[in-house]
XYZ file of C-alpha atoms in Angstrom:
253
model
C -71.144 56.791 -2.027
C -69.395 56.476 -5.403
C -67.471 53.490 -6.399
C -64.373 55.674 -6.713
C -64.589 56.668 -3.174
C -65.079 53.064 -1.991
C -61.889 51.861 -4.060
C -59.952 54.763 -2.594
C -60.933 53.878 0.919
C -60.073 50.198 0.221
C -56.690 51.125 -1.308
C -55.903 53.447 1.831
C -57.103 50.957 4.341
C -54.897 48.059 2.657
C -51.900 50.209 2.668
C -52.265 50.938 6.176
C -52.538 47.208 6.780
C -49.508 46.207 4.806
C -47.409 49.036 6.696
C -48.414 47.642 9.880
C -47.579 44.130 9.058
C -44.131 45.252 7.938
C -43.559 47.468 10.460
C -43.898 44.781 13.220
C -40.689 42.948 11.823
C -38.547 45.736 10.923
C -37.759 47.410 14.411
C -34.939 45.085 15.446
C -33.379 43.953 12.221
C -29.758 44.493 13.079
C -27.232 44.265 16.054
C -27.968 46.880 18.620
C -26.360 48.248 21.739
C -28.921 49.164 24.430
C -29.169 51.119 27.793
C -31.830 50.129 30.019
C -30.543 51.985 32.936
C -29.111 55.467 33.305
C -27.287 56.862 30.297
C -23.629 56.276 30.607
C -21.481 59.317 31.234
C -17.998 60.378 29.845
C -15.294 58.863 32.131
C -17.732 56.585 34.015
C -18.704 53.133 33.758
C -21.583 51.567 31.582
C -23.866 48.769 31.642
C -25.040 47.916 28.069
C -26.889 44.857 26.369
C -26.113 43.833 22.827
C -29.255 42.699 21.121
C -28.452 40.060 18.265
C -31.408 38.825 15.931
C -30.680 35.823 13.747
C -31.748 36.627 10.140
C -30.764 33.872 8.139
C -33.541 31.201 7.146
C -33.961 27.654 8.657
C -32.152 25.804 9.261
C -29.099 28.300 9.483
C -28.445 29.383 13.042
C -26.143 32.046 14.644
C -23.316 30.291 16.319
C -20.883 33.140 17.288
C -21.038 37.025 18.211
C -18.043 38.970 18.426
C -18.009 42.820 19.727
C -14.865 44.995 19.164
C -13.912 47.519 21.813
C -11.725 50.064 20.087
C -8.272 50.212 21.816
C -8.182 53.929 21.977
C -11.112 53.972 24.256
C -8.686 52.609 26.855
C -11.433 50.334 28.456
C -9.553 48.641 31.180
C -12.193 46.361 32.640
C -15.095 44.396 31.200
C -17.442 41.987 32.766
C -19.942 39.791 30.968
C -23.229 38.388 32.300
C -23.710 34.607 31.777
C -25.981 33.636 29.077
C -27.285 29.926 29.199
C -25.812 27.785 26.515
C -23.066 30.490 25.748
C -19.510 30.983 26.552
C -18.013 34.440 26.906
C -14.209 35.450 26.342
C -12.797 38.648 26.897
C -9.805 39.840 24.908
C -7.068 42.404 26.022
C -4.321 43.688 24.059
C -1.152 45.690 24.922
C -1.522 49.345 23.947
C 1.349 51.079 22.044
C 1.331 53.919 24.575
C -0.362 54.219 28.151
C -3.635 56.077 28.169
C -3.857 58.118 31.288
C -7.546 58.311 32.754
C -9.040 61.286 34.500
C -8.351 59.786 37.863
C -4.473 59.430 37.117
C -4.704 55.569 36.231
C -2.644 54.395 33.453
C -4.027 51.834 31.069
C -1.470 49.768 29.338
C -3.630 46.924 28.448
C -7.073 47.609 27.125
C -10.100 45.295 26.203
C -10.290 45.086 22.532
C -13.042 42.410 21.938
C -15.689 40.368 23.654
C -16.577 37.052 22.010
C -19.724 34.800 22.929
C -19.797 31.364 21.313
C -23.023 28.939 21.616
C -22.535 25.460 22.750
C -24.056 22.551 20.996
C -27.942 22.821 21.066
C -27.882 26.732 22.107
C -27.393 28.316 18.706
C -29.551 31.086 17.755
C -32.245 30.092 15.357
C -33.840 31.741 12.665
C -36.191 34.535 13.799
C -34.836 34.466 17.261
C -32.761 36.853 19.244
C -30.461 36.982 22.205
C -29.219 39.513 24.402
C -25.542 39.685 25.912
C -25.174 42.137 28.748
C -21.684 43.717 29.734
C -20.423 46.314 32.136
C -17.224 48.035 31.582
C -15.141 51.102 31.927
C -13.659 53.560 32.415
C -15.147 55.358 29.299
C -13.304 57.804 27.277
C -13.757 61.514 27.934
C -12.962 62.773 24.374
C -15.790 61.186 22.303
C -19.775 61.737 22.481
C -20.549 58.155 21.548
C -18.723 54.850 21.796
C -19.260 52.367 18.714
C -18.675 48.724 18.876
C -18.447 46.967 15.555
C -20.023 43.501 15.821
C -19.349 40.372 13.770
C -22.135 37.721 13.566
C -21.207 34.095 12.477
C -23.715 31.682 11.006
C -23.618 27.869 10.970
C -22.934 27.941 7.355
C -19.818 29.995 7.679
C -21.219 33.230 6.730
C -20.012 36.246 8.646
C -22.125 39.408 8.683
C -20.009 42.542 9.855
C -22.171 45.154 11.883
C -19.376 47.840 11.584
C -20.611 50.926 9.344
C -20.749 54.266 11.173
C -23.798 56.261 10.979
C -23.244 59.603 9.239
C -23.918 62.695 10.992
C -26.930 63.157 8.605
C -28.516 60.367 10.526
C -29.352 58.106 7.469
C -28.668 54.609 8.776
C -26.255 52.554 6.747
C -27.047 49.024 5.672
C -24.917 47.423 8.173
C -24.697 50.079 11.094
C -22.246 49.453 14.095
C -23.887 49.394 17.410
C -23.352 52.738 19.251
C -24.152 54.152 22.594
C -24.212 57.999 23.286
C -22.600 59.571 26.311
C -23.770 61.784 28.466
C -21.671 64.864 29.604
C -19.887 64.521 32.989
C -21.181 66.816 35.695
C -19.077 67.853 38.641
C -19.834 65.233 41.420
C -21.825 63.132 39.061
C -22.356 59.855 40.813
C -22.845 57.875 37.790
C -19.643 58.912 36.123
C -17.496 57.941 39.251
C -19.209 54.660 39.880
C -16.996 51.826 40.407
C -16.920 48.718 38.183
C -18.486 46.699 40.866
C -21.454 49.079 40.815
C -21.763 48.790 37.078
C -21.681 45.119 37.152
C -24.522 45.201 39.572
C -26.647 47.796 37.545
C -25.984 45.367 34.649
C -27.364 42.619 36.545
C -30.222 44.295 37.440
C -31.205 45.750 33.996
C -32.756 42.164 33.245
C -36.211 43.277 34.444
C -36.033 46.615 32.407
C -34.978 44.467 29.365
C -37.933 42.047 30.113
C -40.322 45.061 30.194
C -38.633 46.675 27.087
C -38.963 43.241 25.458
C -42.829 42.710 26.383
C -43.430 46.385 25.101
C -41.882 45.416 21.650
C -44.011 42.416 21.600
C -46.973 44.351 22.302
C -46.301 46.976 19.689
C -45.437 44.159 17.217
C -48.849 42.566 17.981
C -50.614 45.853 17.761
C -48.945 46.484 14.264
C -50.342 42.895 13.162
C -53.660 43.772 14.506
C -53.843 46.947 12.682
C -52.416 45.410 9.351
C -55.252 42.708 9.798
C -57.924 45.087 10.465
C -56.630 47.373 7.424
C -56.706 44.529 4.938
C -60.106 43.372 6.251
C -61.422 46.931 5.842
C -59.970 47.173 2.185
C -61.442 43.636 1.225
C -64.786 44.888 2.695
C -64.715 48.105 0.956
C -63.795 46.445 -2.406
C -66.631 43.822 -2.082
C -69.230 46.631 -1.409
C -68.068 48.676 -4.200
C -68.680 45.735 -6.582
C -72.058 44.902 -5.132
C -73.036 48.702 -5.346
C -71.777 48.657 -9.098
C -73.888 45.696 -9.750
C -77.300 47.224 -8.395
C -79.291 49.643 -10.711
C -78.297 53.072 -9.721
C -75.228 51.751 -7.691
C -73.076 54.786 -8.889
C -75.471 57.360 -7.743
């Protein structure tokens, strides 16, 4: 085998290795809204988990996370799942005009924000993440997805706004707003008509699914690291063999 083939194989393996190493840490680089149970339907209730990574370097930590609920969604009820070491505050605002839901209920006061604040010693350290679960509704019926602009506050006073909408083309902006797509509500759709209590229970029971998702993410991350290490090793080995082959008489034959 020629020296050029060895060099090409080494370069390819090293490239694959580096891609694996980088890919393991890119997947959860920003605040996201995740659904671990049934997809929320228009007009129904939702159980959503906001995943928040802390991206600043030590010793800077995340101390507060605020998520906005657009007033025109007319979300009348929100429940939060307790997070050890964090307090949650739900903010409601009076609407300029009532919003009438499909069932005839008029919403005059809607949820406009939920804020989680870390207690001393529970701040989110660099390279860690936390999940904040909420159940809420009724959802709007006139949109295909709901967006939740988020604001992440760090211990040095820096605030990062995750509030940029993703364009129709799908190219992700630098600070995308967490968003969840809504399924169409079919006649007699049980999920679309489930009560707030049911949605809250669903949210509580998503913890096991969330843990499974997290374990899968960790496994994929580990696999990426392993592929990266193997790739780098193969690349280095190929380079060494090429050098040895070059040093021997007839090594390029």
